[in-house]
PDB file of C-alpha atoms in Angstrom:
ATOM      1  CA  MET S   1      24.601 -18.209  16.685  1.00 28.00           C
ATOM      2  CA  PRO S   2      22.307 -15.785  14.775  1.00 29.00           C
ATOM      3  CA  ASP S   3      19.149 -14.681  16.516  1.00 29.00           C
ATOM      4  CA  PRO S   4      16.325 -16.627  14.790  1.00 27.00           C
ATOM      5  CA  ARG S   5      14.096 -13.564  15.061  1.00 26.00           C
ATOM      6  CA  LEU S   6      16.351 -11.617  12.684  1.00 30.00           C
ATOM      7  CA  GLY S   7      16.540 -11.684   8.907  1.00 33.00           C
ATOM      8  CA  ARG S   8      19.846 -11.582   7.059  1.00 33.00           C
ATOM      9  CA  ALA S   9      19.758  -7.813   7.111  1.00 38.00           C
ATOM     10  CA  GLY S  10      19.394  -7.806  10.889  1.00 36.00           C
ATOM     11  CA  ARG S  11      15.858  -6.451  10.932  1.00 39.00           C
ATOM     12  CA  PRO S  12      13.770  -7.673  13.924  1.00 33.00           C
ATOM     13  CA  ASP S  13      10.525  -9.508  13.282  1.00 35.00           C
ATOM     14  CA  ARG S  14       8.330  -6.653  14.422  1.00 37.00           C
ATOM     15  CA  PRO S  15       6.648  -3.711  12.717  1.00 41.00           C
ATOM     16  CA  PRO S  16       8.007  -0.183  13.054  1.00 41.00           C
ATOM     17  CA  ALA S  17       7.067   1.763  16.187  1.00 39.00           C
ATOM     18  CA  GLY S  18       3.419   2.763  16.174  1.00 40.00           C
ATOM     19  CA  LYS S  19       2.503   0.184  13.505  1.00 42.00           C
ATOM     20  CA  PRO S  20       1.277  -2.990  15.218  1.00 40.00           C
ATOM     21  CA  ALA S  21       0.992  -6.149  13.193  1.00 41.00           C
ATOM     22  CA  LEU S  22      -2.677  -6.844  12.549  1.00 40.00           C
ATOM     23  CA  SER S  23      -2.202 -10.580  12.235  1.00 55.00           C
ATOM     24  CA  ARG S  24       0.474 -13.104  11.465  1.00 84.00           C
ATOM     25  CA  ALA S  25       1.257 -13.609   7.802  1.00 91.00           C
ATOM     26  CA  ARG S  26       0.228 -16.962   6.350  1.00 93.00           C
ATOM     27  CA  PRO S  27       3.348 -19.169   6.044  1.00 95.00           C
ATOM     28  CA  GLU S  28       2.367 -20.370   2.578  1.00 95.00           C
ATOM     29  CA  LEU S  29       2.171 -16.760   1.367  1.00 97.00           C
ATOM     30  CA  VAL S  30       5.572 -15.961   2.865  1.00 97.00           C
ATOM     31  CA  ASP S  31       6.910 -19.035   1.034  1.00 97.00           C
ATOM     32  CA  LEU S  32       5.317 -17.740  -2.172  1.00 97.00           C
ATOM     33  CA  VAL S  33       7.093 -14.401  -1.833  1.00 98.00           C
ATOM     34  CA  GLY S  34      10.317 -16.345  -1.291  1.00 98.00           C
ATOM     35  CA  ARG S  35       9.793 -18.181  -4.583  1.00 98.00           C
ATOM     36  CA  LEU S  36       9.209 -14.901  -6.402  1.00 98.00           C
ATOM     37  CA  ILE S  37      12.455 -13.580  -4.948  1.00 98.00           C
ATOM     38  CA  ALA S  38      14.319 -16.747  -5.967  1.00 98.00           C
ATOM     39  CA  ASP S  39      12.957 -16.463  -9.525  1.00 98.00           C
ATOM     40  CA  GLY S  40      14.068 -12.848  -9.813  1.00 98.00           C
ATOM     41  CA  PRO S  41      17.282 -11.394 -11.228  1.00 97.00           C
ATOM     42  CA  LYS S  42      20.583 -12.338  -9.611  1.00 96.00           C
ATOM     43  CA  HIS S  43      22.596  -9.207 -10.444  1.00 96.00           C
ATOM     44  CA  ARG S  44      20.430  -6.913  -8.290  1.00 97.00           C
ATOM     45  CA  PRO S  45      17.778  -7.233  -5.575  1.00 98.00           C
ATOM     46  CA  PRO S  46      14.502  -8.406  -7.170  1.00 98.00           C
ATOM     47  CA  LEU S  47      11.726  -5.818  -6.994  1.00 98.00           C
ATOM     48  CA  ILE S  48       8.493  -7.483  -5.847  1.00 98.00           C
ATOM     49  CA  GLY S  49       5.136  -5.757  -5.437  1.00 98.00           C
ATOM     50  CA  ILE S  50       2.471  -7.016  -3.025  1.00 98.00           C
ATOM     51  CA  VAL S  51      -0.924  -5.641  -3.974  1.00 98.00           C
ATOM     52  CA  GLY S  52      -4.372  -5.765  -2.407  1.00 97.00           C
ATOM     53  CA  ALA S  53      -7.307  -3.788  -1.086  1.00 96.00           C
ATOM     54  CA  GLN S  54      -7.131  -1.955   2.211  1.00 93.00           C
ATOM     55  CA  GLY S  55      -6.843  -4.427   5.078  1.00 92.00           C
ATOM     56  CA  SER S  56      -6.001  -7.414   2.862  1.00 94.00           C
ATOM     57  CA  GLY S  57      -2.791  -8.160   4.779  1.00 94.00           C
ATOM     58  CA  LYS S  58      -0.306  -6.998   2.144  1.00 96.00           C
ATOM     59  CA  THR S  59       1.829  -4.981   4.584  1.00 95.00           C
ATOM     60  CA  THR S  60       1.824  -7.776   7.166  1.00 95.00           C
ATOM     61  CA  LEU S  61       2.940 -10.214   4.466  1.00 97.00           C
ATOM     62  CA  ALA S  62       5.627  -7.872   3.143  1.00 98.00           C
ATOM     63  CA  ARG S  63       7.074  -7.305   6.626  1.00 97.00           C
ATOM     64  CA  ALA S  64       7.131 -11.009   7.453  1.00 97.00           C
ATOM     65  CA  ALA S  65       8.776 -11.889   4.145  1.00 98.00           C
ATOM     66  CA  ALA S  66      11.312  -9.074   4.569  1.00 98.00           C
ATOM     67  CA  VAL S  67      12.380 -10.468   7.929  1.00 97.00           C
ATOM     68  CA  ARG S  68      12.555 -14.045   6.720  1.00 97.00           C
ATOM     69  CA  PHE S  69      14.502 -13.357   3.530  1.00 98.00           C
ATOM     70  CA  GLY S  70      16.587 -10.323   4.511  1.00 97.00           C
ATOM     71  CA  ALA S  71      14.664  -8.015   2.200  1.00 98.00           C
ATOM     72  CA  ALA S  72      13.796  -4.336   2.503  1.00 98.00           C
ATOM     73  CA  GLN S  73      10.094  -3.566   2.911  1.00 98.00           C
ATOM     74  CA  ILE S  74       8.543  -0.257   1.909  1.00 98.00           C
ATOM     75  CA  SER S  75       4.865   0.578   1.974  1.00 97.00           C
ATOM     76  CA  ILE S  76       3.533   3.050  -0.551  1.00 96.00           C
ATOM     77  CA  ASP S  77       1.863   4.594   2.516  1.00 92.00           C
ATOM     78  CA  ASP S  78       5.356   5.626   3.649  1.00 94.00           C
ATOM     79  CA  VAL S  79       5.808   7.920   0.647  1.00 97.00           C
ATOM     80  CA  TYR S  80       2.643   9.979   0.513  1.00 97.00           C
ATOM     81  CA  LEU S  81       3.165  13.508  -0.682  1.00 98.00           C
ATOM     82  CA  THR S  82       3.563  15.922   2.202  1.00 97.00           C
ATOM     83  CA  ARG S  83       0.577  17.826   3.511  1.00 97.00           C
ATOM     84  CA  ALA S  84       1.843  21.000   1.832  1.00 98.00           C
ATOM     85  CA  GLU S  85       2.226  19.238  -1.521  1.00 98.00           C
ATOM     86  CA  ARG S  86      -1.303  17.828  -1.331  1.00 98.00           C
ATOM     87  CA  GLU S  87      -2.662  21.229  -0.349  1.00 98.00           C
ATOM     88  CA  ALA S  88      -1.111  22.584  -3.546  1.00 98.00           C
ATOM     89  CA  LEU S  89      -2.771  19.825  -5.591  1.00 98.00           C
ATOM     90  CA  ALA S  90      -6.093  20.530  -3.878  1.00 98.00           C
ATOM     91  CA  ARG S  91      -5.768  24.197  -4.780  1.00 98.00           C
ATOM     92  CA  ASP S  92      -4.477  23.769  -8.325  1.00 98.00           C
ATOM     93  CA  VAL S  93      -6.190  20.570  -9.530  1.00 98.00           C
ATOM     94  CA  HIS S  94      -9.107  19.415  -7.328  1.00 98.00           C
ATOM     95  CA  PRO S  95     -10.022  19.757  -3.618  1.00 98.00           C
ATOM     96  CA  LEU S  96     -10.353  15.963  -3.205  1.00 98.00           C
ATOM     97  CA  LEU S  97      -6.603  15.586  -3.754  1.00 98.00           C
ATOM     98  CA  LEU S  98      -5.988  16.822  -0.239  1.00 98.00           C
ATOM     99  CA  THR S  99      -6.943  13.318   0.934  1.00 97.00           C
ATOM    100  CA  ARG S 100      -4.022  10.909   0.729  1.00 96.00           C
ATOM    101  CA  GLY S 101      -4.278   7.479  -0.837  1.00 96.00           C
ATOM    102  CA  PRO S 102      -5.466   7.642  -4.455  1.00 97.00           C
ATOM    103  CA  PRO S 103      -2.951   7.604  -7.316  1.00 98.00           C
ATOM    104  CA  GLY S 104      -1.333  11.001  -7.644  1.00 98.00           C
ATOM    105  CA  THR S 105      -0.938  11.514  -3.881  1.00 98.00           C
ATOM    106  CA  HIS S 106       2.302   9.502  -3.578  1.00 98.00           C
ATOM    107  CA  ASP S 107       5.862  10.646  -4.183  1.00 98.00           C
ATOM    108  CA  LEU S 108       6.871   8.089  -6.821  1.00 98.00           C
ATOM    109  CA  GLY S 109      10.114   9.941  -7.441  1.00 97.00           C
ATOM    110  CA  LEU S 110      11.147   9.453  -3.823  1.00 97.00           C
ATOM    111  CA  LEU S 111      10.177   5.777  -4.037  1.00 97.00           C
ATOM    112  CA  ARG S 112      12.224   5.262  -7.207  1.00 98.00           C
ATOM    113  CA  ASP S 113      15.220   6.907  -5.541  1.00 97.00           C
ATOM    114  CA  LEU S 114      14.874   4.589  -2.535  1.00 97.00           C
ATOM    115  CA  ILE S 115      14.773   1.536  -4.804  1.00 98.00           C
ATOM    116  CA  ASP S 116      17.865   2.715  -6.675  1.00 98.00           C
ATOM    117  CA  ARG S 117      19.823   3.409  -3.487  1.00 98.00           C
ATOM    118  CA  LEU S 118      18.905   0.069  -1.937  1.00 98.00           C
ATOM    119  CA  SER S 119      19.820  -1.749  -5.150  1.00 98.00           C
ATOM    120  CA  ALA S 120      23.264  -0.108  -5.229  1.00 97.00           C
ATOM    121  CA  ALA S 121      23.973  -0.276  -1.478  1.00 97.00           C
ATOM    122  CA  GLY S 122      27.170  -1.769  -0.140  1.00 96.00           C
ATOM    123  CA  PRO S 123      27.440  -3.988   2.967  1.00 95.00           C
ATOM    124  CA  ASP S 124      27.996  -1.025   5.308  1.00 95.00           C
ATOM    125  CA  ASP S 125      25.685   1.502   3.658  1.00 97.00           C
ATOM    126  CA  GLU S 126      22.585   2.739   5.442  1.00 97.00           C
ATOM    127  CA  THR S 127      19.455   3.687   3.543  1.00 97.00           C
ATOM    128  CA  LEU S 128      16.861   5.889   5.212  1.00 97.00           C
ATOM    129  CA  ILE S 129      13.286   4.776   4.553  1.00 97.00           C
ATOM    130  CA  PRO S 130      10.539   7.391   5.039  1.00 96.00           C
ATOM    131  CA  ASP S 131       7.683   6.988   7.466  1.00 94.00           C
ATOM    132  CA  PHE S 132       4.334   8.769   7.487  1.00 95.00           C
ATOM    133  CA  ASP S 133       2.396  10.088  10.475  1.00 94.00           C
ATOM    134  CA  LYS S 134      -1.182   9.215   9.541  1.00 88.00           C
ATOM    135  CA  ARG S 135      -2.607  10.882  12.634  1.00 88.00           C
ATOM    136  CA  GLY S 136      -0.745  14.088  11.853  1.00 94.00           C
ATOM    137  CA  ASP S 137      -1.373  13.622   8.107  1.00 95.00           C
ATOM    138  CA  ASP S 138       2.199  14.449   7.156  1.00 97.00           C
ATOM    139  CA  ARG S 139       5.550  12.796   6.595  1.00 96.00           C
ATOM    140  CA  TRP S 140       7.662  12.278   9.708  1.00 96.00           C
ATOM    141  CA  PRO S 141      10.909  14.294   9.883  1.00 96.00           C
ATOM    142  CA  VAL S 142      13.990  12.527   8.532  1.00 95.00           C
ATOM    143  CA  ALA S 143      15.199  11.892  12.098  1.00 95.00           C
ATOM    144  CA  ARG S 144      12.211   9.537  12.541  1.00 95.00           C
ATOM    145  CA  TRP S 145      12.829   7.526   9.360  1.00 96.00           C
ATOM    146  CA  ARG S 146      13.792   3.860   9.465  1.00 95.00           C
ATOM    147  CA  ARG S 147      17.289   2.711   8.594  1.00 96.00           C
ATOM    148  CA  PHE S 148      18.156  -0.291   6.457  1.00 97.00           C
ATOM    149  CA  ARG S 149      21.748  -1.433   6.604  1.00 97.00           C
ATOM    150  CA  GLY S 150      23.449  -3.160   3.694  1.00 97.00           C
ATOM    151  CA  ARG S 151      22.111  -4.443   0.402  1.00 97.00           C
ATOM    152  CA  PRO S 152      18.807  -6.296   0.696  1.00 98.00           C
ATOM    153  CA  SER S 153      18.135  -9.683  -0.840  1.00 98.00           C
ATOM    154  CA  ALA S 154      15.040  -8.126  -2.419  1.00 98.00           C
ATOM    155  CA  ILE S 155      12.920  -4.987  -2.269  1.00 98.00           C
ATOM    156  CA  LEU S 156       9.276  -5.570  -1.321  1.00 98.00           C
ATOM    157  CA  ILE S 157       6.787  -2.788  -2.020  1.00 98.00           C
ATOM    158  CA  ASP S 158       3.246  -3.129  -0.695  1.00 98.00           C
ATOM    159  CA  ALA S 159       0.849  -0.840  -2.523  1.00 97.00           C
ATOM    160  CA  TRP S 160      -2.904  -1.077  -2.846  1.00 96.00           C
ATOM    161  CA  CYS S 161      -3.133   0.313  -6.400  1.00 97.00           C
ATOM    162  CA  LEU S 162       0.060  -1.026  -7.974  1.00 97.00           C
ATOM    163  CA  GLY S 163      -0.687  -2.679 -11.311  1.00 98.00           C
ATOM    164  CA  ALA S 164      -4.194  -1.203 -11.626  1.00 98.00           C
ATOM    165  CA  LEU S 165      -5.372  -0.645 -15.200  1.00 98.00           C
ATOM    166  CA  ALA S 166      -6.901   2.647 -16.276  1.00 98.00           C
ATOM    167  CA  GLU S 167     -10.578   2.910 -17.240  1.00 98.00           C
ATOM    168  CA  ASP S 168     -12.126   4.274 -20.414  1.00 96.00           C
ATOM    169  CA  GLU S 169     -14.099   7.523 -20.522  1.00 94.00           C
ATOM    170  CA  ALA S 170     -17.476   5.789 -20.580  1.00 96.00           C
ATOM    171  CA  ALA S 171     -16.771   3.995 -17.298  1.00 97.00           C
ATOM    172  CA  LEU S 172     -15.457   7.184 -15.691  1.00 97.00           C
ATOM    173  CA  ALA S 173     -18.632   9.050 -16.537  1.00 97.00           C
ATOM    174  CA  VAL S 174     -20.745   6.992 -14.115  1.00 97.00           C
ATOM    175  CA  PRO S 175     -20.194   7.750 -10.385  1.00 98.00           C
ATOM    176  CA  VAL S 176     -19.683   4.682  -8.197  1.00 98.00           C
ATOM    177  CA  ASN S 177     -20.586   6.225  -4.827  1.00 98.00           C
ATOM    178  CA  ALA S 178     -21.813   9.322  -3.015  1.00 98.00           C
ATOM    179  CA  LEU S 179     -18.348  10.878  -2.900  1.00 98.00           C
ATOM    180  CA  GLU S 180     -18.131  10.943  -6.678  1.00 98.00           C
ATOM    181  CA  ARG S 181     -21.739  12.059  -7.159  1.00 98.00           C
ATOM    182  CA  GLU S 182     -21.607  14.893  -4.649  1.00 98.00           C
ATOM    183  CA  ARG S 183     -17.993  16.086  -4.639  1.00 98.00           C
ATOM    184  CA  ASP S 184     -16.865  15.206  -8.154  1.00 98.00           C
ATOM    185  CA  PRO S 185     -20.016  15.698 -10.240  1.00 97.00           C
ATOM    186  CA  ASP S 186     -18.112  16.663 -13.395  1.00 97.00           C
ATOM    187  CA  GLY S 187     -15.650  13.742 -13.057  1.00 98.00           C
ATOM    188  CA  ARG S 188     -12.596  16.003 -12.991  1.00 98.00           C
ATOM    189  CA  TRP S 189     -11.033  14.350  -9.927  1.00 98.00           C
ATOM    190  CA  ARG S 190     -11.560  10.774 -11.057  1.00 98.00           C
ATOM    191  CA  GLY S 191     -10.374  11.662 -14.542  1.00 98.00           C
ATOM    192  CA  TRP S 192      -7.148  13.139 -13.166  1.00 98.00           C
ATOM    193  CA  VAL S 193      -6.590  10.094 -10.945  1.00 98.00           C
ATOM    194  CA  ASN S 194      -7.230   7.809 -13.919  1.00 98.00           C
ATOM    195  CA  ASP S 195      -4.568   9.706 -15.884  1.00 98.00           C
ATOM    196  CA  GLN S 196      -2.131   8.994 -13.059  1.00 98.00           C
ATOM    197  CA  VAL S 197      -3.005   5.288 -13.231  1.00 98.00           C
ATOM    198  CA  ALA S 198      -2.471   5.236 -16.993  1.00 98.00           C
ATOM    199  CA  GLY S 199       0.760   7.235 -16.881  1.00 98.00           C
ATOM    200  CA  PRO S 200       3.168   7.490 -13.922  1.00 98.00           C
ATOM    201  CA  TYR S 201       1.770   4.528 -11.975  1.00 98.00           C
ATOM    202  CA  ALA S 202       1.749   2.198 -14.992  1.00 98.00           C
ATOM    203  CA  ASP S 203       5.323   3.227 -15.793  1.00 98.00           C
ATOM    204  CA  PHE S 204       6.348   2.566 -12.201  1.00 98.00           C
ATOM    205  CA  ALA S 205       4.646  -0.857 -12.099  1.00 98.00           C
ATOM    206  CA  ALA S 206       6.390  -1.864 -15.323  1.00 97.00           C
ATOM    207  CA  ARG S 207       9.798  -1.916 -13.632  1.00 97.00           C
ATOM    208  CA  PHE S 208       8.771  -4.629 -11.124  1.00 98.00           C
ATOM    209  CA  ASP S 209      10.011  -8.184 -11.510  1.00 98.00           C
ATOM    210  CA  ALA S 210       6.765  -9.621 -10.106  1.00 98.00           C
ATOM    211  CA  LEU S 211       3.436  -8.402  -8.765  1.00 98.00           C
ATOM    212  CA  LEU S 212       1.512 -10.554  -6.266  1.00 98.00           C
ATOM    213  CA  PHE S 213      -2.189  -9.661  -6.012  1.00 98.00           C
ATOM    214  CA  LEU S 214      -4.097 -10.612  -2.851  1.00 97.00           C
ATOM    215  CA  ARG S 215      -7.624 -10.597  -4.250  1.00 97.00           C
ATOM    216  CA  ALA S 216     -10.420  -9.794  -1.801  1.00 97.00           C
ATOM    217  CA  PRO S 217     -13.734 -11.655  -2.229  1.00 96.00           C
ATOM    218  CA  GLY S 218     -15.486  -8.352  -2.926  1.00 96.00           C
ATOM    219  CA  PHE S 219     -15.482  -4.682  -2.075  1.00 96.00           C
ATOM    220  CA  GLU S 220     -18.099  -5.287   0.625  1.00 95.00           C
ATOM    221  CA  VAL S 221     -15.436  -6.768   2.955  1.00 95.00           C
ATOM    222  CA  VAL S 222     -13.117  -3.767   2.731  1.00 95.00           C
ATOM    223  CA  LEU S 223     -14.931  -1.683   5.357  1.00 93.00           C
ATOM    224  CA  ASP S 224     -14.755  -4.510   7.916  1.00 92.00           C
ATOM    225  CA  TRP S 225     -11.076  -5.068   7.131  1.00 93.00           C
ATOM    226  CA  ARG S 226     -10.328  -1.364   7.414  1.00 90.00           C
ATOM    227  CA  CYS S 227     -12.251  -1.138  10.696  1.00 91.00           C
ATOM    228  CA  GLN S 228     -10.223  -4.041  12.076  1.00 89.00           C
ATOM    229  CA  GLN S 229      -7.051  -2.166  11.179  1.00 82.00           C
ATOM    230  CA  GLU S 230      -8.270   0.904  13.019  1.00 85.00           C
ATOM    231  CA  ALA S 231      -9.394  -1.113  16.040  1.00 85.00           C
ATOM    232  CA  ASP S 232      -5.932  -2.679  16.262  1.00 83.00           C
ATOM    233  CA  LEU S 233      -4.314   0.747  16.126  1.00 79.00           C
ATOM    234  CA  LEU S 234      -6.619   1.960  18.906  1.00 81.00           C
ATOM    235  CA  GLY S 235      -6.093  -1.193  20.967  1.00 84.00           C
ATOM    236  CA  VAL S 236      -9.773  -2.177  21.067  1.00 84.00           C
ATOM    237  CA  ALA S 237     -11.798  -5.127  19.791  1.00 84.00           C
ATOM    238  CA  PRO S 238     -13.367  -4.530  16.347  1.00 82.00           C
ATOM    239  CA  ASP S 239     -16.857  -4.697  17.864  1.00 84.00           C
ATOM    240  CA  ASP S 240     -15.870  -1.909  20.261  1.00 84.00           C
ATOM    241  CA  LEU S 241     -14.821   0.510  17.531  1.00 87.00           C
ATOM    242  CA  PRO S 242     -17.006   3.618  17.974  1.00 90.00           C
ATOM    243  CA  GLN S 243     -19.765   3.951  15.397  1.00 90.00           C
ATOM    244  CA  GLN S 244     -18.632   7.431  14.431  1.00 90.00           C
ATOM    245  CA  GLU S 245     -15.230   5.981  13.568  1.00 89.00           C
ATOM    246  CA  ARG S 246     -16.840   3.290  11.417  1.00 88.00           C
ATOM    247  CA  ARG S 247     -18.858   5.979   9.632  1.00 93.00           C
ATOM    248  CA  ARG S 248     -15.692   8.010   9.052  1.00 91.00           C
ATOM    249  CA  LEU S 249     -13.940   4.985   7.574  1.00 93.00           C
ATOM    250  CA  ALA S 250     -16.962   4.192   5.389  1.00 94.00           C
ATOM    251  CA  GLY S 251     -16.564   7.650   3.892  1.00 95.00           C
ATOM    252  CA  PHE S 252     -12.801   7.326   3.584  1.00 95.00           C
ATOM    253  CA  ILE S 253     -12.818   4.075   1.598  1.00 96.00           C
ATOM    254  CA  GLN S 254     -14.990   5.725  -1.046  1.00 97.00           C
ATOM    255  CA  TYR S 255     -11.794   7.407  -2.282  1.00 98.00           C
ATOM    256  CA  PHE S 256     -10.473   3.910  -3.090  1.00 97.00           C
ATOM    257  CA  GLU S 257     -13.681   2.242  -4.241  1.00 98.00           C
ATOM    258  CA  ARG S 258     -13.538   2.810  -7.985  1.00 98.00           C
ATOM    259  CA  ILE S 259     -10.022   1.479  -8.476  1.00 98.00           C
ATOM    260  CA  THR S 260     -10.488  -1.353  -5.965  1.00 98.00           C
ATOM    261  CA  ARG S 261     -13.626  -2.564  -7.751  1.00 97.00           C
ATOM    262  CA  ARG S 262     -11.815  -2.284 -11.062  1.00 98.00           C
ATOM    263  CA  MET S 263      -8.940  -4.426  -9.794  1.00 98.00           C
ATOM    264  CA  LEU S 264     -11.252  -7.035  -8.271  1.00 97.00           C
ATOM    265  CA  ALA S 265     -13.036  -7.310 -11.614  1.00 97.00           C
ATOM    266  CA  GLY S 266      -9.789  -8.111 -13.396  1.00 97.00           C
ATOM    267  CA  GLY S 267      -8.465  -4.638 -14.149  1.00 98.00           C
ATOM    268  CA  VAL S 268      -5.011  -5.298 -12.747  1.00 98.00           C
ATOM    269  CA  ARG S 269      -1.702  -6.482 -14.144  1.00 97.00           C
ATOM    270  CA  ALA S 270      -0.512  -9.182 -11.760  1.00 97.00           C
ATOM    271  CA  ASP S 271       1.931 -12.020 -12.244  1.00 97.00           C
ATOM    272  CA  VAL S 272       0.430 -14.088  -9.412  1.00 97.00           C
ATOM    273  CA  THR S 273      -3.072 -13.822  -7.926  1.00 97.00           C
ATOM    274  CA  VAL S 274      -4.121 -15.378  -4.616  1.00 97.00           C
ATOM    275  CA  GLN S 275      -7.853 -15.421  -3.902  1.00 97.00           C
ATOM    276  CA  LEU S 276      -8.713 -14.598  -0.280  1.00 96.00           C
ATOM    277  CA  ASP S 277     -11.855 -15.296   1.711  1.00 96.00           C
ATOM    278  CA  ARG S 278     -13.436 -12.701   3.991  1.00 94.00           C
ATOM    279  CA  ASN S 279     -11.091 -13.810   6.806  1.00 93.00           C
ATOM    280  CA  ARG S 280      -8.085 -13.070   4.559  1.00 93.00           C
ATOM    281  CA  LEU S 281      -7.275 -16.757   4.189  1.00 94.00           C
ATOM    282  CA  PRO S 282      -6.134 -18.112   0.802  1.00 95.00           C
ATOM    283  CA  VAL S 283      -8.851 -20.220  -0.812  1.00 93.00           C
ATOM    284  CA  SER S 284      -7.083 -21.103  -4.040  1.00 75.00           C
ATOM    285  CA  ALA S 285      -3.655 -21.983  -5.335  1.00 69.00           C
ATOM    286  CA  PRO S 286      -1.739 -19.070  -6.853  1.00 78.00           C
ATOM    287  CA  GLN S 287      -2.814 -18.260 -10.410  1.00 68.00           C
TER     288      GLN S 287
END
């Protein structure tokens, strides 16, 4: 009798080593992902994107749905450019591009190749899925990558900025936070990132069969959500997270603020939107 903890692809219902689950995925959201898979193409694994601000639960949902439906789950965080590649961008384009996360700091070519290999995989094929060492700020060696065996029922990509719409020049001209005012006064960094949103990232999003957007109630909750993530990683209660760590995270999320606010205000292409409350619970039927 099959182990009920395993999906059809034999993946255990647990996150990869070093990546604890922050919370259990809501069953109704897992069911929703299942319906998107069922509505997808039959001749290949459907490609489903799960989108949301930092800490919104998109990775937790993608992992739970992958286990339940025998899908492959990949986080866009797994395919950051290497440290050396981002150092080159910081030298040649703008110093802020050393920091991973914003559009332009991911290896979309590697992600496309992974999708293609998973889509064409046979029953006995193994596909290596990259993993990123966030503490070391670099991609893990290939020997540390995850293995997916066989052809998945679907490919689930969780990505905070997938489907974001680019801004116009007038909006870009006004800084949204201290990071932009002090470290990007001429708007060169945010303009380059916006070009990535309008070009490579829009092209990548266009190949998806469905995008599910987990919409936060506002940007003001993102710091608390991100601090909870960090507290879980450190094995402490959120209230016990050191203040210097909270201050560091408050600075870090400024790199994501412009695009996150844009998406929350409607600047996102999504097939299904689920409104969340500040506890990450759905408060409305899918739209």
